[in-house]
Short mmCIF file of C-alpha atoms in Angstrom, two decimals:
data_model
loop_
_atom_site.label_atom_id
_atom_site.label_comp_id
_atom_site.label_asym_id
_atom_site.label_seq_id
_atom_site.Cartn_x
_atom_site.Cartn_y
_atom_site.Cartn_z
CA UNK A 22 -28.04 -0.20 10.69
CA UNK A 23 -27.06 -3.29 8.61
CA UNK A 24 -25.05 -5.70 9.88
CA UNK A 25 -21.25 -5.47 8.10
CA UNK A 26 -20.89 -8.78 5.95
CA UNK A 27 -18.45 -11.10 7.43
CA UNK A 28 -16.45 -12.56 4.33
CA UNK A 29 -13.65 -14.22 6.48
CA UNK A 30 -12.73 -16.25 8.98
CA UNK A 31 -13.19 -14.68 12.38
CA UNK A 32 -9.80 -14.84 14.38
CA UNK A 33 -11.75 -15.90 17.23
CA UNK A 34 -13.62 -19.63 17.47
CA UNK A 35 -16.99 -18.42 18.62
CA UNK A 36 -19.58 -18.92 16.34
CA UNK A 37 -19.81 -20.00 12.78
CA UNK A 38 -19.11 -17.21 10.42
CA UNK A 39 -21.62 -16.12 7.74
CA UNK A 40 -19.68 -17.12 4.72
CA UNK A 41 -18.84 -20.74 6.63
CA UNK A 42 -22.45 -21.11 7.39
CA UNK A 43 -23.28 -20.27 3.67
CA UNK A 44 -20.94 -22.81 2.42
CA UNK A 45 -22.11 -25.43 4.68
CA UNK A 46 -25.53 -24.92 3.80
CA UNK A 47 -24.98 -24.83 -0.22
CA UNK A 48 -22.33 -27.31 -0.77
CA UNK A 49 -24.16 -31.09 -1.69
CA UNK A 50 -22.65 -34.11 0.44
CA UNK A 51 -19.80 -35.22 -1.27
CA UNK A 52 -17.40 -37.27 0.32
CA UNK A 53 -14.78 -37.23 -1.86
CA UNK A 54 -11.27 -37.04 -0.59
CA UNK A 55 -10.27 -33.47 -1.90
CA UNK A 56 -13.73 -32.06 0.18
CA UNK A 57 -11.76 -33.50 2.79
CA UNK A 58 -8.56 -32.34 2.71
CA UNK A 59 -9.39 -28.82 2.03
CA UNK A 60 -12.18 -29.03 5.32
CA UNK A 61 -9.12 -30.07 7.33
CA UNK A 62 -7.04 -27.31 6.21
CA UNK A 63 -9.67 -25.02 6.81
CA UNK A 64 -10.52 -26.04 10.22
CA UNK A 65 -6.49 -26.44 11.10
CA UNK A 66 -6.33 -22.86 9.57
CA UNK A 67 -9.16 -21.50 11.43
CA UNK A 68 -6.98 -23.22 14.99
CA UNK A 69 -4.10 -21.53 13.92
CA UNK A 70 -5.36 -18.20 13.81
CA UNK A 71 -7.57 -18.19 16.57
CA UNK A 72 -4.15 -19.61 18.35
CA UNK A 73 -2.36 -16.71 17.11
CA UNK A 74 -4.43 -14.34 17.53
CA UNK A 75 -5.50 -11.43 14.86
CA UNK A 76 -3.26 -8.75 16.21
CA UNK A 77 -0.47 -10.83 16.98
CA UNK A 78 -0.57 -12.33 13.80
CA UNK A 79 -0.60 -8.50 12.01
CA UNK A 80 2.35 -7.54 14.29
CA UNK A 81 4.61 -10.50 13.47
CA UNK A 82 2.87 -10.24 9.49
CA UNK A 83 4.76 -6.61 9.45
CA UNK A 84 7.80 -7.36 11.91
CA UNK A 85 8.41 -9.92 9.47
CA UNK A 86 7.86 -7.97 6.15
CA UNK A 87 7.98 -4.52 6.62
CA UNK A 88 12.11 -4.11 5.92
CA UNK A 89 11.63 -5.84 2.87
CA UNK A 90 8.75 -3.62 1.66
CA UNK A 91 11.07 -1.06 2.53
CA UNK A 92 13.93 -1.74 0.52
CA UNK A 93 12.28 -1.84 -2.13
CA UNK A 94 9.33 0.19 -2.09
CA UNK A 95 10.37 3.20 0.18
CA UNK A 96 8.78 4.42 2.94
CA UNK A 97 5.26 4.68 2.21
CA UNK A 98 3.46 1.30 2.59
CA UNK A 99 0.08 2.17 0.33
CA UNK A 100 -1.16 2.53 -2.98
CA UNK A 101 0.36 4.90 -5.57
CA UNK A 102 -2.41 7.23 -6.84
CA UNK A 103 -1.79 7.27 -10.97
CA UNK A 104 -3.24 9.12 -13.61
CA UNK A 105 -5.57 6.38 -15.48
CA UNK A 106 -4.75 7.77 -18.55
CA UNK A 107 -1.02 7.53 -18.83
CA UNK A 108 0.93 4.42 -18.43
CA UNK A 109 2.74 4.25 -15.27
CA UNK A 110 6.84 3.34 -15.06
CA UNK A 111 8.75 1.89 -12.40
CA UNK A 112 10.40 5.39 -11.82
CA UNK A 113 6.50 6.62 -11.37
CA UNK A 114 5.79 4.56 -8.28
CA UNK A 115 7.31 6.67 -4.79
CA UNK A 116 5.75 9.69 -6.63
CA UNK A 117 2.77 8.39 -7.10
CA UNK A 118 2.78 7.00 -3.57
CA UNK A 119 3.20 10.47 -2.17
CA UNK A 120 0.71 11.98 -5.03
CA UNK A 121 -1.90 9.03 -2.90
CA UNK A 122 -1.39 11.16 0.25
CA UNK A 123 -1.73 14.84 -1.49
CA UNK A 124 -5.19 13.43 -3.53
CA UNK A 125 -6.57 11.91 -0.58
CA UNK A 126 -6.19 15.52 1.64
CA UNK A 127 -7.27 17.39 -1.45
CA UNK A 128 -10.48 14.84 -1.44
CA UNK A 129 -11.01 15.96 1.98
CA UNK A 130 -11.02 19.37 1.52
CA UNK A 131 -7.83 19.96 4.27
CA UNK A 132 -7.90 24.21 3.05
CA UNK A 133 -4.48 24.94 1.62
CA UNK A 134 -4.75 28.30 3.75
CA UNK A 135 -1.60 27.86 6.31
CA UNK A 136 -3.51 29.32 9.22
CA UNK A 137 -5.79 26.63 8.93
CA UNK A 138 -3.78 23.62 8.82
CA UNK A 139 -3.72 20.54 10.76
CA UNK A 140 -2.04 21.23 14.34
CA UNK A 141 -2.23 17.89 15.47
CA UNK A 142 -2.18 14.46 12.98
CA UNK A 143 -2.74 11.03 14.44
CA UNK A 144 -1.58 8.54 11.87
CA UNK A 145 -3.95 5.48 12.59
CA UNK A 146 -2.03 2.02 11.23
CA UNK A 147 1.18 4.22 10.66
CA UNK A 148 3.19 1.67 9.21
CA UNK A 149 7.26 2.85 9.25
CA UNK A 150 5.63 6.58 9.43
CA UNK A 151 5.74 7.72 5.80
CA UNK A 152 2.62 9.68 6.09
CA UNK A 153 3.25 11.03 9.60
CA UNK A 154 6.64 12.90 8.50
CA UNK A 155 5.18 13.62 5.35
CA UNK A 156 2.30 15.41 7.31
CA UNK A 157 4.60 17.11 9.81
CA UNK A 158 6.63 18.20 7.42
CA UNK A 159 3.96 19.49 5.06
CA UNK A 160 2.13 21.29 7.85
CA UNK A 161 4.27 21.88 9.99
CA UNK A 162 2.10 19.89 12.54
CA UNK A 163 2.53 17.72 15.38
CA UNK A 164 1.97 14.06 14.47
CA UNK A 165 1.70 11.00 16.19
CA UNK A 166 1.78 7.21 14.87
CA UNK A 167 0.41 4.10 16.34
CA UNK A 168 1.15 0.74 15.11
CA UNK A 169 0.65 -3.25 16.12
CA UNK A 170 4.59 -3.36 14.94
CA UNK A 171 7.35 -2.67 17.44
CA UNK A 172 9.93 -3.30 14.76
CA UNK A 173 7.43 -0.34 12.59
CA UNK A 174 7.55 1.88 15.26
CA UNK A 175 11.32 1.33 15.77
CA UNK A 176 11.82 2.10 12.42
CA UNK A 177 9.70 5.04 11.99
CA UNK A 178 11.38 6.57 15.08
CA UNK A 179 14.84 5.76 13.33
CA UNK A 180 13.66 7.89 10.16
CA UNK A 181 12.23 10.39 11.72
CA UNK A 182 15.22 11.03 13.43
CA UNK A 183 17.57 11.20 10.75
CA UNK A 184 14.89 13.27 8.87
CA UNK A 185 15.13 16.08 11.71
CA UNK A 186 11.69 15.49 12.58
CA UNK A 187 11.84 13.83 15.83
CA UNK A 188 10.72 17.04 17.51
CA UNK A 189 7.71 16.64 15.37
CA UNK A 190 6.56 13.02 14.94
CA UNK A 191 6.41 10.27 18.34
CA UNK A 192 5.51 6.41 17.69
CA UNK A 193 3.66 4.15 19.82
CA UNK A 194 2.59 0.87 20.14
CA UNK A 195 -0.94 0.66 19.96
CA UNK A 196 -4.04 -0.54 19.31
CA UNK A 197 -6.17 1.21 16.59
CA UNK A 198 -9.30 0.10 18.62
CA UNK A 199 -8.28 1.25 22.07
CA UNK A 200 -5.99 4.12 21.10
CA UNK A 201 -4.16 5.62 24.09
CA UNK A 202 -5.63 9.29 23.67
CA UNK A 203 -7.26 11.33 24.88
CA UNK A 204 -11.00 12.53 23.49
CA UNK A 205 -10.68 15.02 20.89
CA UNK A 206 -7.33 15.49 20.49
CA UNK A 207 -6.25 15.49 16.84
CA UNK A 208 -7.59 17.91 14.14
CA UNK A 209 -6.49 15.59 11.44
CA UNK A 210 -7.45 11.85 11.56
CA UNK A 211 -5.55 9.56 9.36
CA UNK A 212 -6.44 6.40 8.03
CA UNK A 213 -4.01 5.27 4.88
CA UNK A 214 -4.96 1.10 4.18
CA UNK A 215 -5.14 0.02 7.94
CA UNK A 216 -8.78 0.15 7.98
CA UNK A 217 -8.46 -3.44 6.31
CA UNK A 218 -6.82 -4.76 9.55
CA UNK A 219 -9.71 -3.86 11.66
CA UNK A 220 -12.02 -6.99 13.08
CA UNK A 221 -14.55 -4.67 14.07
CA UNK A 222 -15.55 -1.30 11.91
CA UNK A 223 -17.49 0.09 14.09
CA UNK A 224 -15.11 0.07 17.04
CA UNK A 225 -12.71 1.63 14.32
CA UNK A 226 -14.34 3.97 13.18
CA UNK A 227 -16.17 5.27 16.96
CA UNK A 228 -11.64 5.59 17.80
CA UNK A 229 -11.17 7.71 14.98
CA UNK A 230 -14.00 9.57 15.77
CA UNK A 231 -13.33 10.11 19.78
CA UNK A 232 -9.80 11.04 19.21
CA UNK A 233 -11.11 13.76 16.78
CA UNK A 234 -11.73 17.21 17.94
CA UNK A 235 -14.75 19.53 17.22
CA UNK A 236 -14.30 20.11 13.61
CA UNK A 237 -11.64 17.93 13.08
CA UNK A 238 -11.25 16.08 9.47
CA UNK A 239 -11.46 12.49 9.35
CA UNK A 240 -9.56 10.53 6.43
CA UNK A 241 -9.74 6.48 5.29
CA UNK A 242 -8.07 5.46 2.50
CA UNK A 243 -8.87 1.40 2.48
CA UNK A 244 -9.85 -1.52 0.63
CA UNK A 245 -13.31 -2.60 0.61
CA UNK A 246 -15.22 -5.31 -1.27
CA UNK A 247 -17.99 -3.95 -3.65
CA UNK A 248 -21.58 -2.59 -2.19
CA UNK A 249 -23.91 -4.83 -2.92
CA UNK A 250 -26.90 -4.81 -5.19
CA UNK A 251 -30.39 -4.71 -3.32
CA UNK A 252 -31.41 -7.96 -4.08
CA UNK A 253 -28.24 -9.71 -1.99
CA UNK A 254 -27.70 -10.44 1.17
CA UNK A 255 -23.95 -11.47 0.43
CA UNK A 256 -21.24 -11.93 -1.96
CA UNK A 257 -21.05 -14.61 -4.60
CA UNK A 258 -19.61 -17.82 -3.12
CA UNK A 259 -16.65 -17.74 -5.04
CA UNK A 260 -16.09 -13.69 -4.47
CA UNK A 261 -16.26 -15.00 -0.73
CA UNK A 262 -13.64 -17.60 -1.16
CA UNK A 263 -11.25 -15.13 -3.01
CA UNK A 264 -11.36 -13.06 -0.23
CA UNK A 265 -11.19 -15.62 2.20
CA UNK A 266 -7.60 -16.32 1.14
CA UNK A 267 -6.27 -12.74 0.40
CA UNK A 268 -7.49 -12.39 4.76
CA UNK A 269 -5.72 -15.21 5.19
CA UNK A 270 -2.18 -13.91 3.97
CA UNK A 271 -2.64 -10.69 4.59
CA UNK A 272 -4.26 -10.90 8.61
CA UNK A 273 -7.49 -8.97 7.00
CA UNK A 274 -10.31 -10.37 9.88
CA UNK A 275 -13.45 -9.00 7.67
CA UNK A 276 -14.05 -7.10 4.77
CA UNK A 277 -16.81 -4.53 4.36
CA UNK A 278 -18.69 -2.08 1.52
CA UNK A 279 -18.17 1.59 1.42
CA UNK A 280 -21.68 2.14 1.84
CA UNK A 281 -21.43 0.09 5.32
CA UNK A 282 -18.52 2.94 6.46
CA UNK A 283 -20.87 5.91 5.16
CA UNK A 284 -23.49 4.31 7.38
CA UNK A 285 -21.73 3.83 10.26
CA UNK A 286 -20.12 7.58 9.53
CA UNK A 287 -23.71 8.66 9.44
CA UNK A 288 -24.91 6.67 12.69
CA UNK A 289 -21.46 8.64 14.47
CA UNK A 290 -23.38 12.10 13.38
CA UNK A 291 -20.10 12.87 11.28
CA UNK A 292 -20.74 15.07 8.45
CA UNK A 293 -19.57 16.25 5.15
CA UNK A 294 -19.40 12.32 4.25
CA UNK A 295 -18.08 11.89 0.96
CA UNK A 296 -16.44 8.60 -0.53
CA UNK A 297 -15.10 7.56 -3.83
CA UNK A 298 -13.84 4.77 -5.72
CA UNK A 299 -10.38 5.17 -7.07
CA UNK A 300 -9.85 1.25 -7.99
CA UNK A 301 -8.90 2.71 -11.41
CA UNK A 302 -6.57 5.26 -10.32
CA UNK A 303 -4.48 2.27 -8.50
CA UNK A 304 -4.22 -0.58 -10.91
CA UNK A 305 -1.09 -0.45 -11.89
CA UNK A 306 -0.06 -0.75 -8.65
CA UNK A 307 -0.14 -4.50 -7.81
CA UNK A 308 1.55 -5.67 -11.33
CA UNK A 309 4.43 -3.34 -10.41
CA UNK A 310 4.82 -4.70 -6.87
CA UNK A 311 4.59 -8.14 -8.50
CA UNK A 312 7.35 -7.27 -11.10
CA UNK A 313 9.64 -5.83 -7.91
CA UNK A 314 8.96 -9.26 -6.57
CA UNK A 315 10.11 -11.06 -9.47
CA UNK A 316 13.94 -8.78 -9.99
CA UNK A 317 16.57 -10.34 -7.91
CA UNK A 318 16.70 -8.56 -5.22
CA UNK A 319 12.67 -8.65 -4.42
CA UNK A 320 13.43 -12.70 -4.99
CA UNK A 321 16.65 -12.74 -2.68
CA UNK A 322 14.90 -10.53 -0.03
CA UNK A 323 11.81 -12.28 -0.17
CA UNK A 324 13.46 -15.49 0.72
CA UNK A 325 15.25 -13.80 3.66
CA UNK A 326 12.42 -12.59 5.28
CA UNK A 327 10.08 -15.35 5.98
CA UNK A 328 7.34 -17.38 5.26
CA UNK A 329 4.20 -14.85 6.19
CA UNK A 330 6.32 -12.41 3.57
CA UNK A 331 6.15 -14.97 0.92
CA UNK A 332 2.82 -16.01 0.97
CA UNK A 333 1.59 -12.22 1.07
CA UNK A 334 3.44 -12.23 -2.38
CA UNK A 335 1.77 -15.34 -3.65
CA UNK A 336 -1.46 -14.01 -2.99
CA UNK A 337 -0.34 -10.30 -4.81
CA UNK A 338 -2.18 -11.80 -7.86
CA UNK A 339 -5.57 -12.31 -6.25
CA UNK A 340 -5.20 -8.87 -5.22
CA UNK A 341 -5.11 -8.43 -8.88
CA UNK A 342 -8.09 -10.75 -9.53
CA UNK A 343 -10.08 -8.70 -7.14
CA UNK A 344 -9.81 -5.63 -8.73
CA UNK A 345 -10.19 -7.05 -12.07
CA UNK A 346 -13.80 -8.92 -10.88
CA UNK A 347 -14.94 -5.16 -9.41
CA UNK A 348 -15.01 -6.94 -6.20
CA UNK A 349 -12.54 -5.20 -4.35
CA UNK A 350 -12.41 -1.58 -4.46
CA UNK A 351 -9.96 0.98 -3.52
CA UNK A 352 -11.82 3.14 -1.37
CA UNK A 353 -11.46 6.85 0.07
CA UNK A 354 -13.88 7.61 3.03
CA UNK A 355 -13.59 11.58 4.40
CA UNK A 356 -16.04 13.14 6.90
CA UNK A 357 -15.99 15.92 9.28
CA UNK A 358 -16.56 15.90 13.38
CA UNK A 359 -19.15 18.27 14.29
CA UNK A 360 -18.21 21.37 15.73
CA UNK B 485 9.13 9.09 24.52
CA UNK B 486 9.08 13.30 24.29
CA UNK B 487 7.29 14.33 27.51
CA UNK B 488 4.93 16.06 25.16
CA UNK B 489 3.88 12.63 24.56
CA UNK B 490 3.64 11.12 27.79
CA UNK B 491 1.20 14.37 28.44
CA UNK B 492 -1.57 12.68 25.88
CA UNK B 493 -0.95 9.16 27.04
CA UNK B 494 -3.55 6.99 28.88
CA UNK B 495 -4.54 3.89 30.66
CA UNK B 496 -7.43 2.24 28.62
CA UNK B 497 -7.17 -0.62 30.76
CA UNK B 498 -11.32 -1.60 30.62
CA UNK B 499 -12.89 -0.52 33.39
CA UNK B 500 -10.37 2.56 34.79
CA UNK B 501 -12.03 5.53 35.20
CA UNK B 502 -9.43 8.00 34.98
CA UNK B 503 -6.12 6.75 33.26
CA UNK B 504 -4.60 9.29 33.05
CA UNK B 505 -1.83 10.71 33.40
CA UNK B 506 0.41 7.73 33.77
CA UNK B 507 2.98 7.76 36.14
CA UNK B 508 6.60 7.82 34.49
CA UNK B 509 9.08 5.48 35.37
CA UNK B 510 12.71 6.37 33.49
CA UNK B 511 15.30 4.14 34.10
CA UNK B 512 17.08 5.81 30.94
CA UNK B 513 16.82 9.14 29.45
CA UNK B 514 18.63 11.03 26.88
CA UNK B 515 18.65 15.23 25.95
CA UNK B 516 18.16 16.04 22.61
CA UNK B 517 18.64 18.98 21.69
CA UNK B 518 15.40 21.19 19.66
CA UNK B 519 15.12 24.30 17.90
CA UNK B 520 13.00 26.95 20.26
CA UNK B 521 9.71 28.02 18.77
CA UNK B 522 8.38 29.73 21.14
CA UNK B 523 5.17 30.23 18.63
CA UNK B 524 5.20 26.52 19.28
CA UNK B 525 5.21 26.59 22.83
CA UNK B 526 2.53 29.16 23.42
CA UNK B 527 0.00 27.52 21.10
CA UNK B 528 0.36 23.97 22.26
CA UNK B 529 0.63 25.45 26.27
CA UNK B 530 -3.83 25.17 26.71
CA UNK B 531 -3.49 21.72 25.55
CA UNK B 532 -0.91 20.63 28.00
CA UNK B 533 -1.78 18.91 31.52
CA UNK B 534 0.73 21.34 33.42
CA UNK B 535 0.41 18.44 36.65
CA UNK B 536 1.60 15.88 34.35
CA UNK B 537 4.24 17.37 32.82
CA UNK B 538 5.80 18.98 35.85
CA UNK B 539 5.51 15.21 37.36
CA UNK B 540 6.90 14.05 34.73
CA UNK B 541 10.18 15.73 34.32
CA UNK B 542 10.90 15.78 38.18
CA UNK B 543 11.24 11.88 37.71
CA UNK B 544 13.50 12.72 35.26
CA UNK B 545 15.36 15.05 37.68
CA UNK B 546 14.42 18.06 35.51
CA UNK B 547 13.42 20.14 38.43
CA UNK B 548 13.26 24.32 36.84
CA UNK B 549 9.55 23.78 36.02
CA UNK B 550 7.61 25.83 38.38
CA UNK B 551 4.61 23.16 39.66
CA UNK B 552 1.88 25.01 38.30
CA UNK B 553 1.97 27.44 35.61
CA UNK B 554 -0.60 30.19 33.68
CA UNK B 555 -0.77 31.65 30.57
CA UNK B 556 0.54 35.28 31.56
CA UNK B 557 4.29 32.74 31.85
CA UNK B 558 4.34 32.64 28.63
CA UNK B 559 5.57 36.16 28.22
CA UNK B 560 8.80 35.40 30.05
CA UNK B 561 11.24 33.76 27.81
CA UNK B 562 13.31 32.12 30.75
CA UNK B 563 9.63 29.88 31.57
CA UNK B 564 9.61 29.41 27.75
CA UNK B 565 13.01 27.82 27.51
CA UNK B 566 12.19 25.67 30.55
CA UNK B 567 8.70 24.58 29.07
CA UNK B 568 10.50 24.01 25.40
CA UNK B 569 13.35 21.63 27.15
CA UNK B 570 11.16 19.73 29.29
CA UNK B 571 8.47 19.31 26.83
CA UNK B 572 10.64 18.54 23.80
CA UNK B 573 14.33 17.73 25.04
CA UNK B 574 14.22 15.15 27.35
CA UNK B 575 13.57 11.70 25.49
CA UNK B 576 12.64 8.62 27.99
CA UNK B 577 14.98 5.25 25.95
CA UNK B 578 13.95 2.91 28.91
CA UNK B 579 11.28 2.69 31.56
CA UNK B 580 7.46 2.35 31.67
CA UNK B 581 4.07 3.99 31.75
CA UNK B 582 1.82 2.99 34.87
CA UNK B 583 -1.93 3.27 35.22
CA UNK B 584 -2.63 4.93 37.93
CA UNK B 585 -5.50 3.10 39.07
CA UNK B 586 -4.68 -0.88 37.88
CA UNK B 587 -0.97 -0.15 38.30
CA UNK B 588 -0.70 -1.94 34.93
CA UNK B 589 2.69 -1.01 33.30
CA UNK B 590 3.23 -0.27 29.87
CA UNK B 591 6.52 -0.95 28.54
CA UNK B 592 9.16 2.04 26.87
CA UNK B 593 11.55 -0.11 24.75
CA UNK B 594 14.14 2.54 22.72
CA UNK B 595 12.30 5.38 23.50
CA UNK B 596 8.79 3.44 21.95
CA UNK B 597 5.55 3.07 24.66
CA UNK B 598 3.67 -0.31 23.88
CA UNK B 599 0.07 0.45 24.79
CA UNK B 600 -1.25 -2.57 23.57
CA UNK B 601 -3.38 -4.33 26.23
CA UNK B 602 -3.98 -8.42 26.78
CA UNK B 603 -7.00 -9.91 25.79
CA UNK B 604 -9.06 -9.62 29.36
CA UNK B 605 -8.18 -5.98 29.94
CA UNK B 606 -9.82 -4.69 26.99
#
């Protein structure tokens, strides 16, 4: 199986990374001051990080952030899911956030038949639990969330009591590559944008899959960076260094293609893979959570909640750039465990 | 932490066998009350580790569950309503989750587990 393309910084010090060791070898010597600075930065960066630590650094990115998000954007942290014929307004966005969740179990085939419906959800990267209570309450199932956040899981606990659904939905603490379950436990795997958080996608992916019983459905919704052609071994250099600094405000460790997930979904023996790309059912997405950013209260609230916050919003228009380029892409991955 | 939840926990310290189930510590617990479904109950009673849960809610001084339990129970609504409160009622605020082979604790802050392991136990 191909190795997954490393585009960013690894979060731990050992070993060059393939996108450092391809700008070492192409850049020419120059010893010009700005070369300098910016190999400084980069190196000081890389001693932060591997400091901090990638899951720390996630934790404290969404301790930090996560209220504010909230405030203004509701309890789902993902993507709307728009109609890319129809211009979206600001009044569009929550539903379209829910309509994200509906598409992406309709993609999967979940049957709308009530005796066969989900008995068990585990929301993987659950964020303040929008998609676990909207699960539980949609099928009447038993769901359970796992975060890097304690203030997330605090929070989704908090709304899922007031909600009457603490009976139905529990939080932990955990880590997405060393979940706390059992084997086959869930029927209904969930994935909404966490897969981006993951250093290692096959370690992600293998969770998902253990914690799935026979027959169980298997859902990621994430961002991925384009497949590439057959004639590259990488991204462009400057593709790389876009990425590069959307990881670095956002706590991404790597970025991968959606062809690498359908391989490693094929080397698990999961079937019914399908996968789409529904970059153009998101974009207006990003200019809207820019334009929240920009009223008073996103400005105000912004300012409040700390540094990591406001440099994930100054990086909201690389997001933008991304999508724009065809580099990134807004992926849905669904598969089946084998009876 | 719902005892139905401490029933799917486990230890994934690296290198433990069998982590499971963890051993409850409670130093605070609240009752909530649930609505019964006992349609619930009986399809989520093959999935439960009977050991663990009756464990479970003697350290929380919940002591009606009978110690080991069948199927054919499930016909009697007064083992129903025990199952449902100790299953579903009893929330654990305060305490911790311990493997039972490292003795490692995990954390319950406000009723959340933190499974998240250190660096060199993964």
């Amino acid at each position: 199986m191909a190795t997954l393309l490393r585009t960013c910084e690894p979060f731990d010090l050992r070993g060059l990374s393939s996108a450092r060791r391809f700008e070492k070898e192409k850049r020419k010597p120059n010893p010009s001051r700005v070369l300098y600075q910016r190999r400084s930065q980069r190196s000081s960066f890389r001693a932060a990080m591997a400091a901090e630590g990638l899951k720390k650094g996630i934790a404290e990115f969404y301790n930090e952030s996560s209220g504010l998000w909230e405030s203004i954007w509701g309890e789902h942290m993902h993507h709307g899911f728009y109609d890319t014929t129809t211009p979206a307004s600001f009044s569009d966005h929550r539903s379209a956030q829910i309509r994200m969740v509906d598409e992406a179990l309709r993609f999967a085939c979940v049957p709308e038949d009530s005796s066969k419906w989900p008995k068990r959800v585990v929301d993987v990267g659950c964020g303040i639990g929008g998609s676990s209570r909207y699960l539980a309450k949609k099928y009447g199932a038993q769901c359970q969330g796992i975060t890097l956040s304690p203030v997330q899981a605090q929070r989704a606990q908090a709304l899922a009591v007031a909600e009457g659904l603490a009976d139905k939905v529990s939080f932990q603490v955990a880590d997405a590559l060393d979940q706390p379950f059992p084997d086959g436990h869930f029927d209904l795997v969930w994935s909404m944008e966490s897969g981006e958080h993951m250093p290692d996608k096959n370690k992600f992916v293998s969770e998902l899959t253990r914690v799935a019983a026979p027959g169980a459905t298997i859902i990621i919704v994430t961002w991925c960076h384009r497949d590439l052609s057959q004639s590259e071994d990488s991204l462009k250099p400057d593709e790389i260094t876009l990425l590069n600094k959307i990881c670095n405000a956002y706590y991404l460790p790597e970025w991968c293609s959606p062809s690498d997930y359908v391989k490693i979904a094929e080397s698990l023996s999961l079937k019914d893979i399908k996968t789409a790309d529904w970059s153009d059912n998101v974009a207006p997405f990003w200019p809207a959570v820019i334009q929240s950013a920009f009223t008073w209260k996103g400005f105000i609230s912004l300012l409040r909640s700390g540094w990591k916050s406001i440099k994930g919003a100054l990086v909201m228009p690389l997001m933008i750039e991304g999508y724009n380029k065809k580099l990134i892409k807004f992926t849905i991955i669904t598969c089946r465990k084998p009876e | 932490m719902r005892l139905l939840t401490h029933n799917m926990l486990s230890s994934n310290v690296k290198g433990v066998v069998n982590g499971f189930p963890l051993r409850l510590e409670a130093s605070t617990w609240v009752e909530k009350e649930v609505d019964f479904n006992a349609d619930f109950l009986r399809s989520v009673f093959p999935k439960i580790d009977w050991p663990a849960l009756f464990g479970a809610s003697q350290t929380v001084g919940y002591v009606a569950l009978p110690e080991s339990a069948d199927a054919s129970m499930l016909e009697s609504e007064d083992f129903l309503k025990k199952f449902h409160h100790a299953l579903l009622e009893i929330h654990v605020e305060e305490g911790a989750l311990v493997c039972p082979e490292t003795g490692r604790r995990f954390p319950i802050n406000k009723g959340i587990p933190n499974m998240l392991l250190n660096e060199d136990e993964v």
